[in-house]
Amino acid sequence: MLLIDCPYCGKRPEIEFSYGGEAHVARPADPQALSDDAWAAYLYLRSNPKGRHAERWRHTHGCARFFNAVRDTVSDFFVTTYKVGETPPAEAWPRAAE
Amino acid sequence: MQSFSILSLLRRAFGGHASWQPQWRDAAPKAAYDAVIIGGGGHGLGTAYYLASEYGMRNIAVLERGWIGGGNTGRNTTIIRSNYLFDESAALYDHALKLWEGLSRTLNYNVMYSPRGVMMLAHNVHDVQVFKRHVHANRANGVDNEWLSAEQARAFCPPLNISPDLRYPVLGAALQRRGGTARHDAVAWGYARAADALGVDIVQNCEVTGIDRGPDGAVTGVQTTRGAIRAPKVGIVAAGHTSVVMGMAGLRVPLESFPLQALVSEPVKPVFPCVVMSNTVHAYISQSDKGELVIGAGTDAFVSYSQRGGLHIPAHTLDAICELFPMFRRMRMLRNWGGIVDTTPDRSPIIAKTPVPGLYVNCGWGTGGFKATPGSAHVFAHTMAQDAPHPINAPFTLERFRDGQMIDEAAAAAVAH
C-alpha cells in the first residue's frame, strides 16, 4: 500500500484516497470549435507514461479535497504532491521544466 | 519439429529421453524480415503462427523483450469464456472459443483446454437483470449461456455458499458450459513451437527501442537492443507497454496501463469443479490441474508499470472468496503477482491498422485477453497479411473513439474497473 502525502493532512495510507486520473487535462474553452479528432483526444487520449506521471488524487476519507501528485509509474514512488492551482517544482517533473 | 504422439513418447522413453530437441530455436535477429511482431506473448506468437500457416508469410520474426510467456501470458488466471453482450464482442470471443476447442490438435501441443464451465454469480437485482439480458443476447448470437437459480448454482459448484445470510447473497448465476480454462504457459509454448517449425524466428531478450519510418511516413523497420531490423510490416502486440511502443511511432492511443493482480494457494486435492466469477463482490476462482486455487484479484486504481500492486486489493478478493466458499477460510496462499494490463475507455480491444502505413496494433485487452488469444491472433494475422481487417475485427478500430462507435463491454468484463 502506498503512503501518500496529502498537502493538507500529511502522510496517510492509500486506502484513504481516491485516484482521479491524469492531472492538468484542461477542458477546451470552446468545444464547438474543435475537430472530432481534437475532441476525442481531449476525452480519451492520456499520456500513460512509463516514468513520471502528474495525476489527481482526492483525500476522500480525510479532508475530502483534491490535490495533485507526481509519481513514478515504474517504482510507484511519489516525487511530490501539491495543491490544485499550484505548479509542481520544476525538478519534480521534467515536462514542467520544458 | 518433433511431433508429439504416444509412439514418439514411447520411443524416446526407451532412449532415456535423450533425443528430444529444444521446442523452438533461440533465434538471433536477421537484418530484414517480411514482417516483425513486437511482443512474444500468446497473442503475438499466435499471430506469427497464423501468418505462417494461413497466409504463407514465413520470413517473419517475433521480438520479445524478456522471455516467451514471461509477461501477461504467464500471469493471467487462464479463464476462457465468450458470453459477451454485444454482437461484435460475441463474434470475436466466440471465434476464439471455437479455435480453443481444436487448438491442442492444431498445434500438436496439449494446451489443456478444459471446458469445465464458467459460472458468473448474481448478488443483487441489477446483477440478475444484467445477466439475464446477457443470457438472451448470447442465445440470439448462438453463444451458449444459461440462467441458474441459486440452488442450481450450488448443485453445479457444491462448495458455493448460498445462505441468505451472506452480506451479498447469491441470487442466481449465468453459466457458460463451454467456458473453462487452459494451461497458459502451454499456449505460448505451443504457438512458439508451431510457429518455429514453419520458419518463424522467435527472438528473446530483444527490446524494441524505436520504430523506423521512411520519407513517406510508412514503416521501414525497428531499432532493437540487438540491432536494427528492416521490415515493411510491424505488428505491435505489447499489452501493457503498447502506449510506450506506439509512442515510438509518434502515435498516441486511448489506453491506460494498470497492475492487475492474481494469486495461488497451496496445492490441494481436486475440490473445485468449475470456474466461478463474481463481479459484484469481486472474486474469480478456479483450481488448476496442479491443485492450486487460482484466484484473480482486481486492478489498482492508478496508472502503473510496476507489475505489482497494493496488498489490500487481493485481501479484498480473499474476503469475498472466504464468504462465498467457507471451506477455503484456512487455506494458505503461496504466491501473489501483478501484470500490467492496457485498458481502453470502452473495455474492448483495438485490433486494427494505424494511421502509419505498415504499422498494425493489437492491444487494449485490459483485464481479459487470455480467453481471446487464438481468435485475436487469427484475425490480427489476417489484418497484417491482407492490410485490411477480418470482418470479425473490423469494428475494433482505433477510430471508434472519435466516431462514437464504441463497443461498451465495461459491464461484461468481470473485473471492477
Short mmCIF file of C-alpha atoms in Angstrom, two decimals, chain A residues 1-2 14-15 19 22 36-37 40-41 44-51 53 55 57 71 73-76, chain B residues 65 241 243-244 252-258 300-306 308 310-312 345 401-402 406:
data_model
loop_
_atom_site.label_atom_id
_atom_site.label_comp_id
_atom_site.label_asym_id
_atom_site.label_seq_id
_atom_site.Cartn_x
_atom_site.Cartn_y
_atom_site.Cartn_z
CA MET A 1 0.00 0.00 0.00
CA LEU A 2 1.21 3.46 -0.85
CA GLU A 14 -3.55 4.86 0.23
CA ILE A 15 -6.95 3.43 1.21
CA TYR A 19 -7.43 8.24 -7.70
CA GLU A 22 -4.20 12.34 -15.13
CA ASP A 36 -13.66 15.43 -33.96
CA ASP A 37 -10.06 14.27 -33.58
CA ALA A 40 -11.68 12.65 -28.96
CA ALA A 41 -8.12 13.39 -27.91
CA TYR A 44 -9.81 9.66 -24.43
CA LEU A 45 -6.09 10.18 -25.02
CA ARG A 46 -3.92 10.17 -21.91
CA SER A 47 -0.14 10.25 -21.67
CA ASN A 48 0.11 6.86 -19.86
CA PRO A 49 3.87 7.30 -19.43
CA LYS A 50 6.38 4.76 -18.20
CA GLY A 51 8.01 7.24 -15.85
CA HIS A 53 3.07 10.99 -14.23
CA GLU A 55 -2.12 12.86 -11.51
CA TRP A 57 -5.89 12.31 -6.01
CA ARG A 71 4.52 9.79 -9.22
CA THR A 73 4.84 4.76 -12.64
CA VAL A 74 7.70 2.24 -12.62
CA SER A 75 8.50 2.39 -8.90
CA ASP A 76 5.19 3.98 -7.70
CA ARG B 65 11.83 -8.08 -24.59
CA HIS B 241 3.55 -1.41 -22.89
CA SER B 243 1.50 3.12 -25.25
CA VAL B 244 5.28 3.13 -24.96
CA ARG B 252 -1.00 8.26 -29.02
CA VAL B 253 -3.52 5.57 -28.14
CA PRO B 254 -6.59 5.64 -25.88
CA LEU B 255 -5.03 3.32 -23.32
CA GLU B 256 -4.08 3.43 -19.68
CA SER B 257 -1.96 0.74 -18.02
CA PHE B 258 -2.83 -0.68 -14.62
CA ASP B 300 -5.04 -0.92 -8.64
CA ALA B 301 -6.74 2.39 -9.23
CA PHE B 302 -3.73 4.21 -10.64
CA VAL B 303 -1.58 4.04 -13.78
CA SER B 304 1.47 1.91 -13.12
CA TYR B 305 4.04 -0.28 -14.86
CA SER B 306 5.29 -1.84 -11.64
CA ARG B 308 2.88 -5.48 -8.50
CA GLY B 310 -1.25 -2.99 -3.18
CA LEU B 311 -1.88 -5.90 -0.82
CA HIS B 312 -5.30 -4.55 0.07
CA PRO B 345 -12.22 3.60 -22.47
CA PHE B 401 -13.49 6.52 -30.07
CA ARG B 402 -13.51 9.54 -32.35
CA MET B 406 -17.79 2.21 -29.08
#
